Structure formats: structure tokens, C-alpha cells
Amino acid sequence: MNRKRIVGGIVSGSVLAVSAAAGLLAGAGTSAADPATLTLTYTCPFPLIGNQPISVVINADIPATATVGRPTPEFGIEAVATVSSTATAGLNLVGAKTVEGTAQAAATVAAPEATLPVTVPTTIPPTAIPASGAFDVTATGTTPSLTFTQPGEATVSVGDLMLTLHPKKADGSDTGLGTFDSQCTQDPGQDNVLATVQITEAAQAATEQRIR
């Protein structure tokens, strides 16, 4: 078998699926934030080893309300992925000492005026790889700002993932694995709504603020 393909497939699935999911928060509001946690599973195809199951955990503080006509702020997000001992062994096999990457995450914001597709990039900074055992990788990203034009309720739903991974040697050079991409598909039958946002008119929002 082609060792390059096998190792790359295992590692890209283990590391980047969670990082990509971290970037799916979009359409946040402008008031106090509510903690949101969502766990989803995906199927990611890789050369030779076939489809691999991936579990994704998303944690974010999402404001519960937004105001018509006012751009929402951008919000930082974070997700932590635990890389399996199998992936660690594969990385060590090719001399990798750090791993980094990016991902494009698809999301949908269903608002009263329209249903909007949103793509959010996330980044994994260089992360040290241990000699053996599982290890954690932290992924971060920033949501885009959105402006709603009608009052009502918006829902933020998580979609599919496009993953990329780049392992490197101690001197920063390539291991020979190159860059790996995998289009991951969300497993069916899951509740993929990350958050709901209540959108109010400006006058209503001002009244509610005075009452508080």
C-alpha cells in the first residue's frame, strides 16, 4: 500500500474535522451571549483506507439577539480536537514533529428575509506532536459580520467540511506527505442547528434595554 496516502488520510480526518466545525458559527447577535455546544459526526473519504467516521465538537458563546439593520460583531470561536494515538504513530512514522492546517466550513443562516450560505475559514497553528499517544489540537476562527433586514428568528446550521492538513518536520520542512484534502459529509439524521437568534426592530430593542 501507499504509506503516504494512508497516513495522510488518517491524520487529516482526526485533526481537521473538529477545526473546521469550529468555524461554523455565523449570524451571531448583539446582546449577551449564551453558551452553545454541538456534537456532530461526519464521514470523510480517504485514499485506500476508505470512509472514516469523524466526531466534531463545537463550543461557542453566541449572543441570543440581534437588531434589524445593525451589523453583528465578529466573534472568535474555538474547538479542541483529540488526535488519536493511531494518527500520532502515523505522523511519527514520517518524521512529523508539528501539524498545522486550515479548513473551509459550510454553514447556513436561515433568516426571515433569506436563507444565506456562509463559509468560515478556521486555522490550526503549528502544534507539537508527541512521541506516542493521543494529543489535543486547538482550532480557532472568526465569524463574519451579518446584517439582518427583517425581525424574527434566525437559525444557524452546520454543514459539510472541506479539510486541509500540513504536517512538518522539526526544521519546518515537508515530511513528503504534502497537503491533503478531504470533502467530509455530515452523517444524516442529526440535529445540526448550532444556535437560534431572535432579531428585533431597533425601537423594540431600545425599549427592552431600558427595562433591563
PDB file of C-alpha atoms in Angstrom:
ATOM      1  CA  MET A   1       0.000   0.000   0.000  1.00  0.00           C
ATOM      2  CA  ASN A   2       0.984   3.644  -0.403  1.00  0.00           C
ATOM      3  CA  ARG A   3       2.130   4.690   3.068  1.00  0.00           C
ATOM      4  CA  LYS A   4       1.872   8.387   2.179  1.00  0.00           C
ATOM      5  CA  ARG A   5      -1.834   8.144   1.351  1.00  0.00           C
ATOM      6  CA  ILE A   6      -2.740   6.023   4.364  1.00  0.00           C
ATOM      7  CA  VAL A   7      -1.002   8.218   6.924  1.00  0.00           C
ATOM      8  CA  GLY A   8      -2.289  11.413   5.364  1.00  0.00           C
ATOM      9  CA  GLY A   9      -5.858  10.174   5.366  1.00  0.00           C
ATOM     10  CA  ILE A  10      -5.832   9.114   8.995  1.00  0.00           C
ATOM     11  CA  VAL A  11      -4.255  12.338  10.191  1.00  0.00           C
ATOM     12  CA  SER A  12      -6.370  14.746   8.161  1.00  0.00           C
ATOM     13  CA  GLY A  13      -9.565  13.163   9.402  1.00  0.00           C
ATOM     14  CA  SER A  14      -8.510  13.139  13.041  1.00  0.00           C
ATOM     15  CA  VAL A  15      -7.197  16.687  13.232  1.00  0.00           C
ATOM     16  CA  LEU A  16      -9.094  18.927  10.883  1.00  0.00           C
ATOM     17  CA  ALA A  17     -12.696  17.825  11.117  1.00  0.00           C
ATOM     18  CA  VAL A  18     -13.079  19.415  14.524  1.00  0.00           C
ATOM     19  CA  SER A  19     -11.213  22.527  13.481  1.00  0.00           C
ATOM     20  CA  ALA A  20     -13.477  23.007  10.535  1.00  0.00           C
ATOM     21  CA  ALA A  21     -16.563  22.638  12.650  1.00  0.00           C
ATOM     22  CA  ALA A  22     -15.266  25.321  14.935  1.00  0.00           C
ATOM     23  CA  GLY A  23     -15.714  27.784  12.094  1.00  0.00           C
ATOM     24  CA  LEU A  24     -19.378  27.195  11.555  1.00  0.00           C
ATOM     25  CA  LEU A  25     -20.716  29.856  13.886  1.00  0.00           C
ATOM     26  CA  ALA A  26     -22.276  32.628  11.804  1.00  0.00           C
ATOM     27  CA  GLY A  27     -25.040  35.183  12.309  1.00  0.00           C
ATOM     28  CA  ALA A  28     -24.418  35.969  15.972  1.00  0.00           C
ATOM     29  CA  GLY A  29     -26.367  38.742  17.665  1.00  0.00           C
ATOM     30  CA  THR A  30     -25.525  41.898  19.576  1.00  0.00           C
ATOM     31  CA  SER A  31     -26.550  41.166  23.184  1.00  0.00           C
ATOM     32  CA  ALA A  32     -25.452  38.882  25.998  1.00  0.00           C
ATOM     33  CA  ALA A  33     -24.030  35.603  24.814  1.00  0.00           C
ATOM     34  CA  ASP A  34     -25.398  32.148  25.532  1.00  0.00           C
ATOM     35  CA  PRO A  35     -23.021  29.175  25.615  1.00  0.00           C
ATOM     36  CA  ALA A  36     -23.656  26.735  22.751  1.00  0.00           C
ATOM     37  CA  THR A  37     -22.268  23.232  22.340  1.00  0.00           C
ATOM     38  CA  LEU A  38     -22.926  20.925  19.413  1.00  0.00           C
ATOM     39  CA  THR A  39     -21.544  17.483  18.627  1.00  0.00           C
ATOM     40  CA  LEU A  40     -21.828  16.091  15.098  1.00  0.00           C
ATOM     41  CA  THR A  41     -20.462  13.094  13.219  1.00  0.00           C
ATOM     42  CA  TYR A  42     -19.108  13.066   9.672  1.00  0.00           C
ATOM     43  CA  THR A  43     -17.929  10.560   7.092  1.00  0.00           C
ATOM     44  CA  CYS A  44     -14.675  11.549   5.401  1.00  0.00           C
ATOM     45  CA  PRO A  45     -13.310   9.653   2.365  1.00  0.00           C
ATOM     46  CA  PHE A  46      -9.565   8.999   2.181  1.00  0.00           C
ATOM     47  CA  PRO A  47      -7.456   7.148  -0.388  1.00  0.00           C
ATOM     48  CA  LEU A  48      -7.010   3.425   0.231  1.00  0.00           C
ATOM     49  CA  ILE A  49      -8.455   3.433   3.762  1.00  0.00           C
ATOM     50  CA  GLY A  50     -11.943   4.435   2.543  1.00  0.00           C
ATOM     51  CA  ASN A  51     -14.578   6.291   4.541  1.00  0.00           C
ATOM     52  CA  GLN A  52     -13.612   7.258   8.082  1.00  0.00           C
ATOM     53  CA  PRO A  53     -16.013   8.375  10.869  1.00  0.00           C
ATOM     54  CA  ILE A  54     -15.171  11.703  12.495  1.00  0.00           C
ATOM     55  CA  SER A  55     -16.715  13.261  15.609  1.00  0.00           C
ATOM     56  CA  VAL A  56     -16.833  17.050  15.867  1.00  0.00           C
ATOM     57  CA  VAL A  57     -17.407  19.142  18.995  1.00  0.00           C
ATOM     58  CA  ILE A  58     -18.233  22.848  18.704  1.00  0.00           C
ATOM     59  CA  ASN A  59     -18.169  25.285  21.619  1.00  0.00           C
ATOM     60  CA  ALA A  60     -19.055  28.964  21.262  1.00  0.00           C
ATOM     61  CA  ASP A  61     -20.702  31.864  23.078  1.00  0.00           C
ATOM     62  CA  ILE A  62     -23.488  33.083  20.840  1.00  0.00           C
ATOM     63  CA  PRO A  63     -25.489  36.265  21.523  1.00  0.00           C
ATOM     64  CA  ALA A  64     -29.153  35.387  21.686  1.00  0.00           C
ATOM     65  CA  THR A  65     -30.479  38.519  19.948  1.00  0.00           C
ATOM     66  CA  ALA A  66     -29.712  40.841  17.049  1.00  0.00           C
ATOM     67  CA  THR A  67     -31.189  44.153  15.908  1.00  0.00           C
ATOM     68  CA  VAL A  68     -32.554  44.858  12.440  1.00  0.00           C
ATOM     69  CA  GLY A  69     -30.166  46.982  10.391  1.00  0.00           C
ATOM     70  CA  ARG A  70     -27.259  46.717  12.802  1.00  0.00           C
ATOM     71  CA  PRO A  71     -24.255  44.630  11.731  1.00  0.00           C
ATOM     72  CA  THR A  72     -23.475  41.843  14.152  1.00  0.00           C
ATOM     73  CA  PRO A  73     -19.972  41.831  15.567  1.00  0.00           C
ATOM     74  CA  GLU A  74     -17.421  39.237  14.575  1.00  0.00           C
ATOM     75  CA  PHE A  75     -16.882  36.594  17.237  1.00  0.00           C
ATOM     76  CA  GLY A  76     -13.879  34.434  17.971  1.00  0.00           C
ATOM     77  CA  ILE A  77     -14.530  30.702  18.224  1.00  0.00           C
ATOM     78  CA  GLU A  78     -12.535  27.743  19.494  1.00  0.00           C
ATOM     79  CA  ALA A  79     -12.694  23.964  19.228  1.00  0.00           C
ATOM     80  CA  VAL A  80     -10.460  21.277  20.663  1.00  0.00           C
ATOM     81  CA  ALA A  81      -9.832  18.048  18.793  1.00  0.00           C
ATOM     82  CA  THR A  82      -8.263  14.978  20.360  1.00  0.00           C
ATOM     83  CA  VAL A  83      -5.960  13.318  17.838  1.00  0.00           C
ATOM     84  CA  SER A  84      -5.897   9.539  18.152  1.00  0.00           C
ATOM     85  CA  SER A  85      -2.820   7.505  19.036  1.00  0.00           C
ATOM     86  CA  THR A  86      -3.053   5.908  15.569  1.00  0.00           C
ATOM     87  CA  ALA A  87      -2.675   9.305  13.918  1.00  0.00           C
ATOM     88  CA  THR A  88       0.207  10.137  16.261  1.00  0.00           C
ATOM     89  CA  ALA A  89       2.002   6.949  15.262  1.00  0.00           C
ATOM     90  CA  GLY A  90       1.491   7.726  11.580  1.00  0.00           C
ATOM     91  CA  LEU A  91       2.885  11.228  11.943  1.00  0.00           C
ATOM     92  CA  ASN A  92       5.937   9.974  13.805  1.00  0.00           C
ATOM     93  CA  LEU A  93       6.477   7.335  11.135  1.00  0.00           C
ATOM     94  CA  VAL A  94       7.165  10.031   8.536  1.00  0.00           C
ATOM     95  CA  GLY A  95       9.179  12.271  10.860  1.00  0.00           C
ATOM     96  CA  ALA A  96       6.465  14.863  11.505  1.00  0.00           C
ATOM     97  CA  LYS A  97       7.026  16.981  14.617  1.00  0.00           C
ATOM     98  CA  THR A  98       4.274  19.552  14.144  1.00  0.00           C
ATOM     99  CA  VAL A  99       0.945  19.686  12.370  1.00  0.00           C
ATOM    100  CA  GLU A 100      -0.991  22.695  11.109  1.00  0.00           C
ATOM    101  CA  GLY A 101      -3.796  23.336   8.677  1.00  0.00           C
ATOM    102  CA  THR A 102      -6.909  25.132   7.543  1.00  0.00           C
ATOM    103  CA  ALA A 103     -10.479  24.192   6.749  1.00  0.00           C
ATOM    104  CA  GLN A 104     -13.445  25.645   4.920  1.00  0.00           C
ATOM    105  CA  ALA A 105     -16.657  25.040   6.828  1.00  0.00           C
ATOM    106  CA  ALA A 106     -20.096  25.358   5.285  1.00  0.00           C
ATOM    107  CA  ALA A 107     -22.982  26.773   7.299  1.00  0.00           C
ATOM    108  CA  THR A 108     -26.485  28.076   6.644  1.00  0.00           C
ATOM    109  CA  VAL A 109     -28.157  31.063   8.267  1.00  0.00           C
ATOM    110  CA  ALA A 110     -31.925  30.800   7.822  1.00  0.00           C
ATOM    111  CA  ALA A 111     -33.261  34.311   8.484  1.00  0.00           C
ATOM    112  CA  PRO A 112     -36.722  35.818   7.875  1.00  0.00           C
ATOM    113  CA  GLU A 113     -35.540  37.618   4.712  1.00  0.00           C
ATOM    114  CA  ALA A 114     -33.490  34.817   3.183  1.00  0.00           C
ATOM    115  CA  THR A 115     -31.530  31.641   3.703  1.00  0.00           C
ATOM    116  CA  LEU A 116     -27.866  32.531   3.404  1.00  0.00           C
ATOM    117  CA  PRO A 117     -24.926  30.197   2.788  1.00  0.00           C
ATOM    118  CA  VAL A 118     -21.869  31.129   4.831  1.00  0.00           C
ATOM    119  CA  THR A 119     -18.334  29.781   4.605  1.00  0.00           C
ATOM    120  CA  VAL A 120     -15.979  30.348   7.534  1.00  0.00           C
ATOM    121  CA  PRO A 121     -12.245  29.549   7.437  1.00  0.00           C
ATOM    122  CA  THR A 122     -10.515  28.225  10.555  1.00  0.00           C
ATOM    123  CA  THR A 123      -6.858  27.774  11.357  1.00  0.00           C
ATOM    124  CA  ILE A 124      -4.798  25.274  13.336  1.00  0.00           C
ATOM    125  CA  PRO A 125      -1.497  26.852  14.406  1.00  0.00           C
ATOM    126  CA  PRO A 126       1.634  24.661  14.479  1.00  0.00           C
ATOM    127  CA  THR A 127       1.002  22.067  17.178  1.00  0.00           C
ATOM    128  CA  ALA A 128       3.660  19.776  18.657  1.00  0.00           C
ATOM    129  CA  ILE A 129       3.231  16.044  18.064  1.00  0.00           C
ATOM    130  CA  PRO A 130       4.163  13.744  20.980  1.00  0.00           C
ATOM    131  CA  ALA A 131       6.201  10.562  20.574  1.00  0.00           C
ATOM    132  CA  SER A 132       3.129   8.441  21.274  1.00  0.00           C
ATOM    133  CA  GLY A 133      -0.457   8.556  22.496  1.00  0.00           C
ATOM    134  CA  ALA A 134      -3.322  10.905  21.802  1.00  0.00           C
ATOM    135  CA  PHE A 135      -2.929  14.688  21.886  1.00  0.00           C
ATOM    136  CA  ASP A 136      -5.140  17.766  21.675  1.00  0.00           C
ATOM    137  CA  VAL A 137      -5.235  20.292  18.856  1.00  0.00           C
ATOM    138  CA  THR A 138      -6.919  23.670  19.318  1.00  0.00           C
ATOM    139  CA  ALA A 139      -8.510  25.336  16.301  1.00  0.00           C
ATOM    140  CA  THR A 140      -9.612  28.965  16.133  1.00  0.00           C
ATOM    141  CA  GLY A 141     -11.511  31.172  13.734  1.00  0.00           C
ATOM    142  CA  THR A 142     -13.598  34.336  13.463  1.00  0.00           C
ATOM    143  CA  THR A 143     -17.169  34.566  12.287  1.00  0.00           C
ATOM    144  CA  PRO A 144     -18.237  37.081   9.630  1.00  0.00           C
ATOM    145  CA  SER A 145     -20.476  40.013  10.461  1.00  0.00           C
ATOM    146  CA  LEU A 146     -24.048  39.829   9.183  1.00  0.00           C
ATOM    147  CA  THR A 147     -26.831  42.399   8.956  1.00  0.00           C
ATOM    148  CA  PHE A 148     -30.447  41.258   9.218  1.00  0.00           C
ATOM    149  CA  THR A 149     -33.142  43.321   7.489  1.00  0.00           C
ATOM    150  CA  GLN A 150     -36.300  41.783   8.996  1.00  0.00           C
ATOM    151  CA  PRO A 151     -37.344  40.857  12.546  1.00  0.00           C
ATOM    152  CA  GLY A 152     -37.993  37.277  13.532  1.00  0.00           C
ATOM    153  CA  GLU A 153     -35.854  34.237  14.284  1.00  0.00           C
ATOM    154  CA  ALA A 154     -32.678  33.121  12.555  1.00  0.00           C
ATOM    155  CA  THR A 155     -31.157  29.664  12.878  1.00  0.00           C
ATOM    156  CA  VAL A 156     -27.522  28.778  12.348  1.00  0.00           C
ATOM    157  CA  SER A 157     -26.977  25.270  10.969  1.00  0.00           C
ATOM    158  CA  VAL A 158     -23.718  23.412  10.468  1.00  0.00           C
ATOM    159  CA  GLY A 159     -22.967  21.845   7.088  1.00  0.00           C
ATOM    160  CA  ASP A 160     -20.232  19.825   5.375  1.00  0.00           C
ATOM    161  CA  LEU A 161     -16.473  20.300   5.708  1.00  0.00           C
ATOM    162  CA  MET A 162     -13.538  20.666   3.328  1.00  0.00           C
ATOM    163  CA  LEU A 163     -10.335  19.746   5.173  1.00  0.00           C
ATOM    164  CA  THR A 164      -6.658  20.504   4.588  1.00  0.00           C
ATOM    165  CA  LEU A 165      -3.629  19.384   6.629  1.00  0.00           C
ATOM    166  CA  HIS A 166       0.122  20.066   6.515  1.00  0.00           C
ATOM    167  CA  PRO A 167       2.463  18.079   8.798  1.00  0.00           C
ATOM    168  CA  LYS A 168       6.080  19.289   9.040  1.00  0.00           C
ATOM    169  CA  LYS A 169       9.468  18.122  10.278  1.00  0.00           C
ATOM    170  CA  ALA A 170      11.333  19.756  13.166  1.00  0.00           C
ATOM    171  CA  ASP A 171      13.125  22.161  10.796  1.00  0.00           C
ATOM    172  CA  GLY A 172       9.836  23.248   9.229  1.00  0.00           C
ATOM    173  CA  SER A 173      10.312  21.317   6.012  1.00  0.00           C
ATOM    174  CA  ASP A 174       7.752  18.980   4.460  1.00  0.00           C
ATOM    175  CA  THR A 175       7.594  15.366   5.543  1.00  0.00           C
ATOM    176  CA  GLY A 176       6.852  14.224   1.999  1.00  0.00           C
ATOM    177  CA  LEU A 177       3.150  13.766   2.698  1.00  0.00           C
ATOM    178  CA  GLY A 178       2.303  17.051   1.078  1.00  0.00           C
ATOM    179  CA  THR A 179      -1.104  18.694   1.554  1.00  0.00           C
ATOM    180  CA  PHE A 180      -4.211  16.564   1.974  1.00  0.00           C
ATOM    181  CA  ASP A 181      -7.821  17.487   1.162  1.00  0.00           C
ATOM    182  CA  SER A 182     -10.974  15.601   2.061  1.00  0.00           C
ATOM    183  CA  GLN A 183     -14.605  16.558   1.476  1.00  0.00           C
ATOM    184  CA  CYS A 184     -16.428  15.348   4.591  1.00  0.00           C
ATOM    185  CA  THR A 185     -20.168  14.693   4.551  1.00  0.00           C
ATOM    186  CA  GLN A 186     -22.326  15.128   7.620  1.00  0.00           C
ATOM    187  CA  ASP A 187     -23.986  11.879   8.675  1.00  0.00           C
ATOM    188  CA  PRO A 188     -27.795  12.016   8.193  1.00  0.00           C
ATOM    189  CA  GLY A 189     -30.398  12.169  10.939  1.00  0.00           C
ATOM    190  CA  GLN A 190     -28.621  14.640  13.218  1.00  0.00           C
ATOM    191  CA  ASP A 191     -29.813  17.924  14.691  1.00  0.00           C
ATOM    192  CA  ASN A 192     -27.280  20.287  13.145  1.00  0.00           C
ATOM    193  CA  VAL A 193     -28.661  23.587  14.477  1.00  0.00           C
ATOM    194  CA  LEU A 194     -25.937  25.332  16.429  1.00  0.00           C
ATOM    195  CA  ALA A 195     -27.972  28.331  17.597  1.00  0.00           C
ATOM    196  CA  THR A 196     -31.100  30.432  17.199  1.00  0.00           C
ATOM    197  CA  VAL A 197     -31.036  34.237  17.216  1.00  0.00           C
ATOM    198  CA  GLN A 198     -34.017  36.469  17.955  1.00  0.00           C
ATOM    199  CA  ILE A 199     -33.996  39.505  15.640  1.00  0.00           C
ATOM    200  CA  THR A 200     -35.826  42.609  16.900  1.00  0.00           C
ATOM    201  CA  GLU A 201     -36.632  46.038  15.489  1.00  0.00           C
ATOM    202  CA  ALA A 202     -34.420  48.896  16.699  1.00  0.00           C
ATOM    203  CA  ALA A 203     -37.247  50.562  18.682  1.00  0.00           C
ATOM    204  CA  GLN A 204     -38.147  47.277  20.383  1.00  0.00           C
ATOM    205  CA  ALA A 205     -34.513  46.622  21.232  1.00  0.00           C
ATOM    206  CA  ALA A 206     -34.175  50.088  22.813  1.00  0.00           C
ATOM    207  CA  THR A 207     -37.302  49.535  24.922  1.00  0.00           C
ATOM    208  CA  GLU A 208     -36.058  46.163  26.150  1.00  0.00           C
ATOM    209  CA  GLN A 209     -32.717  47.722  27.036  1.00  0.00           C
ATOM    210  CA  ARG A 210     -34.417  50.431  29.163  1.00  0.00           C
ATOM    211  CA  ILE A 211     -36.470  47.804  31.001  1.00  0.00           C
ATOM    212  CA  ARG A 212     -33.302  45.906  31.924  1.00  0.00           C
TER     213      ARG A 212
END
